[in-house]
XYZ file of C-alpha atoms in Angstrom:
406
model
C 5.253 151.761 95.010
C 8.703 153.770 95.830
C 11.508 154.036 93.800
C 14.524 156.245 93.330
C 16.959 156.789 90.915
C 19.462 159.076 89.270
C 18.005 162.242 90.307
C 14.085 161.406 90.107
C 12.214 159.898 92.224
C 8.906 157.815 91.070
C 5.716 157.601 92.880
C 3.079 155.452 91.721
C -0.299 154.700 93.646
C -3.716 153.333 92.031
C -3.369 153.129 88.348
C -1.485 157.040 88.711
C 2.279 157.835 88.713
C 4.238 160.433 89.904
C 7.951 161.140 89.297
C 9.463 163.811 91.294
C 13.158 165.949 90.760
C 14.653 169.080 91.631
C 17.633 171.123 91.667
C 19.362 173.315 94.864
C 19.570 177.290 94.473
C 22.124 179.453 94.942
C 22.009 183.307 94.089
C 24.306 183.977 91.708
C 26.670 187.016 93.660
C 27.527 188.570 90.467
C 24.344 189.754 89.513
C 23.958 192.071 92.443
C 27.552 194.009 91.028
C 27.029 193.244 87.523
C 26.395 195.801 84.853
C 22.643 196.012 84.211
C 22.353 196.593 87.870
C 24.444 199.358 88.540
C 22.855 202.446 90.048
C 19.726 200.926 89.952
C 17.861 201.391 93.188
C 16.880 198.368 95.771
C 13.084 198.528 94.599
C 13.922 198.971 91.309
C 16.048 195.636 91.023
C 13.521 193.688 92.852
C 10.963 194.781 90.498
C 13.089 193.322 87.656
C 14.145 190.320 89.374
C 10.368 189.684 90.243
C 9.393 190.063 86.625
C 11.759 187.342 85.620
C 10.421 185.232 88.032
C 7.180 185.516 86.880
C 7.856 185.341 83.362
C 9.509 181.707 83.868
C 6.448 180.850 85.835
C 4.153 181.536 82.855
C 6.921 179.773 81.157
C 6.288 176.449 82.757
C 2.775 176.587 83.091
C 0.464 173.853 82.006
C -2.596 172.314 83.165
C -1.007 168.753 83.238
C -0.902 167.479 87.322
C 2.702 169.268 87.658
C 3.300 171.517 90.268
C 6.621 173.253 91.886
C 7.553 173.553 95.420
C 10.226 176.036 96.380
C 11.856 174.987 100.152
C 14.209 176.643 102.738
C 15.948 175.648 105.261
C 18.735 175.612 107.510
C 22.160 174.359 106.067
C 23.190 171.985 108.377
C 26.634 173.407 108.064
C 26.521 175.749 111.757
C 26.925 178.714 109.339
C 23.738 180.201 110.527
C 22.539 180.365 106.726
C 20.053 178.684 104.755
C 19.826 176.055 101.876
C 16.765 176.419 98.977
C 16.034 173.911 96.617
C 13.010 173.683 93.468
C 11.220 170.823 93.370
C 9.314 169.934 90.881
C 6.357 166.602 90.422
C 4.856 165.373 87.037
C 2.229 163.282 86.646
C 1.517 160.774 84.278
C -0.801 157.459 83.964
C 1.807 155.031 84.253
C 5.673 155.335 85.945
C 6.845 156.147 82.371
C 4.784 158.612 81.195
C 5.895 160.397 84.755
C 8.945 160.041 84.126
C 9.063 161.267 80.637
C 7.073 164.044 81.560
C 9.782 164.875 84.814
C 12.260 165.019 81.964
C 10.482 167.954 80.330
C 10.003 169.823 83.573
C 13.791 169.407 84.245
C 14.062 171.345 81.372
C 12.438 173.894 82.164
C 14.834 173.951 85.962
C 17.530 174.820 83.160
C 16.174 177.813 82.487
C 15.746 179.663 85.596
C 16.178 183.242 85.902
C 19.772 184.382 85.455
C 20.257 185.430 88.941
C 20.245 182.276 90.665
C 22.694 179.058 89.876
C 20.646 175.638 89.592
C 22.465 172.635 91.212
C 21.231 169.058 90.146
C 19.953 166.935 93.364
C 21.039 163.808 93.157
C 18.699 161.202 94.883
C 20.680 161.325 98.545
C 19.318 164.948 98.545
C 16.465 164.909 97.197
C 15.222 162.564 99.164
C 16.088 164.356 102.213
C 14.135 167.334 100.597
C 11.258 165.892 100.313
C 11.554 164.319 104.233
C 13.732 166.160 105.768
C 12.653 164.969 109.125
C 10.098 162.605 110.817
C 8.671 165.498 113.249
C 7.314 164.540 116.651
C 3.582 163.668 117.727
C 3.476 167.195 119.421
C 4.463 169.096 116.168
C 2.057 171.384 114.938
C 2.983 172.470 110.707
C 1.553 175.769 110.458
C -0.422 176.819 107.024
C -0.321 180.655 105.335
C -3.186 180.840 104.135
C -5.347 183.682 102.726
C -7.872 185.170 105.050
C -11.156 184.127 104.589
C -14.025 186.472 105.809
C -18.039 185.211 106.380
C -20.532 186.733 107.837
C -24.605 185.593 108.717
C -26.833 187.641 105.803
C -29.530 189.333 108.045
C -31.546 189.534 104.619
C -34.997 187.960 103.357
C -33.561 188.099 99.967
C -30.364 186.830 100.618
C -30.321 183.733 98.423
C -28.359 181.892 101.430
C -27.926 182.195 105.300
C -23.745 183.188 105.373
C -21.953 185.286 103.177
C -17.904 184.208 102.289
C -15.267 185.520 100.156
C -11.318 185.219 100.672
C -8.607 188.072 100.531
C -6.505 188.223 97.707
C -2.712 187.876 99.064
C 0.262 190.759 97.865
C 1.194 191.225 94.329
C 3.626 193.535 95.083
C 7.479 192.115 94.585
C 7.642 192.906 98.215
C 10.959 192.167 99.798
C 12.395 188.649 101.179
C 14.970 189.867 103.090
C 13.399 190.202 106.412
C 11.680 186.919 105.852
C 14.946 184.852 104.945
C 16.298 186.351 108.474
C 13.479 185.413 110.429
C 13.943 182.009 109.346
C 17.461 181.669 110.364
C 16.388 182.499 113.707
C 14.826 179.638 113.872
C 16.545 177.428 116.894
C 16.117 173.561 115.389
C 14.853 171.627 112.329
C 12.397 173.594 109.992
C 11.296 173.428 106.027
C 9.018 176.416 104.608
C 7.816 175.165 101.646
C 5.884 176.896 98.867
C 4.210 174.843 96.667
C 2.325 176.132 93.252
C 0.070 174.014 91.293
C -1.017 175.582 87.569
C -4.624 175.180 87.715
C -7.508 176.274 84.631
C -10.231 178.683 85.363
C -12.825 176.649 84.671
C -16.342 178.036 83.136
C -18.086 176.957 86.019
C -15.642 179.250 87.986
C -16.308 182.036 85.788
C -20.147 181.497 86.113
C -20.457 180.716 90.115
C -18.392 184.304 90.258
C -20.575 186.252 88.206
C -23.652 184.888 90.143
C -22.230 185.794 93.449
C -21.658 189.558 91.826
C -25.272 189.508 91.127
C -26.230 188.160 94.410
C -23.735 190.512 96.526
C -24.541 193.649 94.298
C -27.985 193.108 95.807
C -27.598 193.079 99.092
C -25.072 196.362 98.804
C -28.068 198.095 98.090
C -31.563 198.825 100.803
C -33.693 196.036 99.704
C -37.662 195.470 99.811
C -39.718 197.039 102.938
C -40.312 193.989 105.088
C -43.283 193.876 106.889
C -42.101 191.291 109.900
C -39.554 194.776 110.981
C -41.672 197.407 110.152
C -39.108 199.499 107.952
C -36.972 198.818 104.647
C -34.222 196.216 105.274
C -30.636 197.586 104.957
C -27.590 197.659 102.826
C -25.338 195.183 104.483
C -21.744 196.642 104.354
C -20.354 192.877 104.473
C -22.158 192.097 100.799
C -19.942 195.777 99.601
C -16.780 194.376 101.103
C -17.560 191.107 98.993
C -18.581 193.036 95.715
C -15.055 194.366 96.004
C -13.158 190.922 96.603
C -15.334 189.278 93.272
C -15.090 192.033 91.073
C -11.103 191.624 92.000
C -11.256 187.710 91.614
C -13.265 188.087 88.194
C -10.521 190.552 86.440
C -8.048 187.948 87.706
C -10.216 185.087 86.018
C -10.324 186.425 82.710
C -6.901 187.984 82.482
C -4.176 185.397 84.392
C -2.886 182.103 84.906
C -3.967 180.707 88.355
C -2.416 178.439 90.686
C -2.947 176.514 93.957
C -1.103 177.667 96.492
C -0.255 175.918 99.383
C 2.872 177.242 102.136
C 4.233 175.350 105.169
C 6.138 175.848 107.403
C 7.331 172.316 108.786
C 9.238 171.945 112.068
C 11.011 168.562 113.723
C 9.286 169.367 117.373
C 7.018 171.695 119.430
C 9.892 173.594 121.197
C 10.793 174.345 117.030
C 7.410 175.151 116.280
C 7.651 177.828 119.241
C 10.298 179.350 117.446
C 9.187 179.233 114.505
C 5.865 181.755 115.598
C 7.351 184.599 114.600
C 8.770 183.898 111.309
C 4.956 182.043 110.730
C 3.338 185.797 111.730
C 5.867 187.502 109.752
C 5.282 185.203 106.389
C 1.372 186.065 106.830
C 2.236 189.414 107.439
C 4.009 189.996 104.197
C 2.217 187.592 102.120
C -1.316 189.410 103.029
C 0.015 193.109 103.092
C -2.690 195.586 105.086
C -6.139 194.639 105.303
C -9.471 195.850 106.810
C -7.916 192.914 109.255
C -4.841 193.330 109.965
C -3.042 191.434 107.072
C -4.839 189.771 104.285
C -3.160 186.437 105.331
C -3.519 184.570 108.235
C -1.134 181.770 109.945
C -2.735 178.794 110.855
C -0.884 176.224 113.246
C -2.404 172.104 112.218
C -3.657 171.638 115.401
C -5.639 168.685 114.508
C -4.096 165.096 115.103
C -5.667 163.522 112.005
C -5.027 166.678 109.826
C -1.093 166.765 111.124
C -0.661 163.456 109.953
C -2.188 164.171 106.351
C -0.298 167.461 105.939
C 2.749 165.404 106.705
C 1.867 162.919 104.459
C 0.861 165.358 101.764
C 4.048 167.698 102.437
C 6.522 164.770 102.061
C 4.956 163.946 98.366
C 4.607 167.167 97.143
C 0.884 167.288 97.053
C -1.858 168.902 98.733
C -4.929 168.128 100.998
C -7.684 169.638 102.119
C -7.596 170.344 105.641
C -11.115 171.496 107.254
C -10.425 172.380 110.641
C -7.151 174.531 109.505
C -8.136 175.939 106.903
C -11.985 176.762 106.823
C -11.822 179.487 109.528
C -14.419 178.582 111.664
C -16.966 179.081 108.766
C -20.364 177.481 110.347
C -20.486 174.924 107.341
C -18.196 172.790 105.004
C -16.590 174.582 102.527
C -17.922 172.866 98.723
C -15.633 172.591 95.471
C -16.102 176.012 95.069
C -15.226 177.489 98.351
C -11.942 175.323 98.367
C -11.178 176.742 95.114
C -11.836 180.309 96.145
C -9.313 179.542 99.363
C -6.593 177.961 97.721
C -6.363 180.155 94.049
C -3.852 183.005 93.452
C -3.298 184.304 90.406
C -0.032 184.836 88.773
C 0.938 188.116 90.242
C 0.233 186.680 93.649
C 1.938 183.475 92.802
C 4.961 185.489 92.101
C 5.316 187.901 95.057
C 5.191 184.933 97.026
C 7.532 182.420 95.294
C 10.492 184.361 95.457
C 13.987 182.585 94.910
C 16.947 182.875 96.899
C 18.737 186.627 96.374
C 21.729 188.653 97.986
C 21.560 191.911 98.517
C 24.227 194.850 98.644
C 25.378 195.440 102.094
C 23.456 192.576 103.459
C 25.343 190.221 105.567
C 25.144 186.869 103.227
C 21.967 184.540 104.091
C 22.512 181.624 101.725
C 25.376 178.887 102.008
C 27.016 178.446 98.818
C 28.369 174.999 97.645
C 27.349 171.775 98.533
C 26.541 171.344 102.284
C 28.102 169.246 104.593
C 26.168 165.263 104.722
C 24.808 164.995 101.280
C 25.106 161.252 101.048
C 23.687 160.685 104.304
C 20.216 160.079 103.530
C 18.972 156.725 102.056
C 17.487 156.491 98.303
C 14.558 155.165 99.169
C 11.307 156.119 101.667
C 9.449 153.767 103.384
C 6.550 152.214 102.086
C 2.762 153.204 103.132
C 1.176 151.372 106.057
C -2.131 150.649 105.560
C -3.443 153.275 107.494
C -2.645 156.114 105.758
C -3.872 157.349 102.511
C -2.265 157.011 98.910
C -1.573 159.972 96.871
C -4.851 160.926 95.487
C -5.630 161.096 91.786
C -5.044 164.679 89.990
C -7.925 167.228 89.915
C -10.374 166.588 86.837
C -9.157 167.868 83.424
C -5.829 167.922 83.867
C -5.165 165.068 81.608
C -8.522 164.771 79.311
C -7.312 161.192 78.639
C -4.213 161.476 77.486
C -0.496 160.861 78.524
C 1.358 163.952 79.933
């Protein structure tokens, strides 16, 4: 069941609820000529403004089936300039509990970094953030996701037949500027969206880590003399490579929050999507930063029919899915719990190079439309319903709840 109302929108599907609500974004042009910032250089601002960004994301974060999606987009108004909005989704066993628990993350909307100006949504535009289109068949949504490297373990001792770990993205507070005019290049409909989920390091993380150090640290090193080649069998320089990324991955285990991290870029048609390939390769670009690679990121176009229509699906709910074909990398086998996790986790200083809101900068030409854009009661309040083809929102990952009421 759909419904909408003052602001909030409330999902509810098997025995779960959701309640969704957001504000729009607008940088606040006094803090780039304001006191605190004078003299300061370029870097030296974004550093701050990063920081303050991250601290309200440690802020709100909680364990609880919430999660945050920061979008952009054009805004509609022919000014060339782009709209951003923060969403943001509770969960909750029943529509109440949702909704109660929306109320608290609305809250925490009200206490955004001083450098941008929150906007209430009302219902007309939020729903149109959440679907801001009904793309075509041909449309392909295109994924950033972090680069995932495998290779076959030529070992006896390997303890199994391909070796995987996944780049760690940027945690620089690289700078948005570029990116924000890449988009507005963009000839037709688009959303990037940028969703974060809090999520726990579990012990079993912590464990299945220090098990691949073990494993990995082995294989860095000559192993046994094997009789079937005639010689000792060699380091392999993949298993080093790996040692690096899970050494990396445990620090980040023991010492931050994590999140899932899922960003789309969302276009109305193909001929969009062509435009859009640019702005896609630029995103990875910056999100990866150098790698042995190229960048540490990768952009990956939905190419599959059935996986299109469940990114859709997911994107228009503010959830995520699991998408095989996009987002394994042509590993030989499924990816497990474990792999998905290791694909889809960034920890907070990741989470906050990426997640950037919307900024002006000195002797920029302006990039963001300020006050309310043109059309805002033109959307109805209310989606339409599931068919019964497609798939209901499914249930929260386990523990976020432990039983009780959000």
């Amino acid at each position: 069941m759909i419904t909408a109302q003052d602001g909030f929108i409330d999902l509810s599907w098997a025995g779960a609820a959701w309640c969704v609500t957001g504000v729009r974004l607008e940088p606040d042009p006094t803090i780039a000529h304001n006191a605190s910032a004078l003299g300061l250089p370029e870097e030296e601002r974004r550093r701050r403004a990063v920081a303050r960004e991250r601290a309200w994301l440690a802020d709100a974060w909680a364990p609880d089936g919430r999660c945050w999606e920061l979008r952009y987009g054009p805004s509609g108004r022919g000014d060339g300039r782009l709209d951003c909005v923060l969403l943001a989704r509770a969960y909750g066993l029943t529509p109440e509990a949702a909704r109660t628990a929306a109320y608290r993350l609305r809250e925490h909307l009200d206490r955004l970094p001083s450098s941008v100006r929150a906007i209430p949504l009302g219902t007309p535009r939020l729903t149109s953030w959440l679907r801001p289109f009904e793309p075509s068949e041909s449309a392909q949504p295109t994924e950033i996701r972090p680069r995932v490297h495998w290779s076959k373990l030529a070992r006896a001792d390997a303890a199994f037949p391909y070796g995987l770990y996944v780049d760690a993205l940027t945690a620089e507070p690289i700078a948005w500027e570029p990116l924000w005019t890449e988009l507005t290049r963009i000839d037709g409909m688009f959303t990037l969206g940028i969703r974060l989920e809090p999520m726990p390091w579990r012990h079993q993380d912590a464990a299945m880590l220090d098990r691949l150090l073990t494993e990995y640290s082995a294989l860095e090193r000559p192993g046994r003399f094997n009789p079937a080649i005639g010689r000792q069998e060699e380091a392999l320089p993949f298993a080093r490579q790996a040692v690096a990324g899970y050494t990396r991955l445990r620090h980040v285990a023991s010492t931050e929050y994590a999140y899932r991290l899922r960003t789309t870029l969302a276009c109305a048609d193909r001929a969009t999507d062509q435009s859009a390939a640019q702005a896609a390769h630029l995103l990875a670009a910056t999100f990866g930063g150098p790698g042995q690679d190229g960048s540490r990121a990768v952009a990956r176009p939905v190419q599959d029919h059935g996986e299109r229509r469940a990114a859709w699906h997911a994107f228009t709910h503010l959830h995520d899915v699991w998408l095989p074909r996009t987002r394994e990398q042509e590993f030989p086998y499924a990816f497990g719990e474990f792999e998905r996790m290791l694909a889809d986790r960034v920890g907070v200083f990741e989470a906050s190079a990426v997640f950037r809101l919307p900024t002006e900068t000195s002797g920029h030409l302006p990039l963001f439309s300020v006050g309310a854009p043109a059309g805002a009661t033109a959307t109805p309040t209310t989606l339409p319903p599931w068919t019964a083809s497609e798939p209901g929102l499914p249930p929260p990952p386990p523990g976020f709840t432990d039983g009780r009421t959000p």
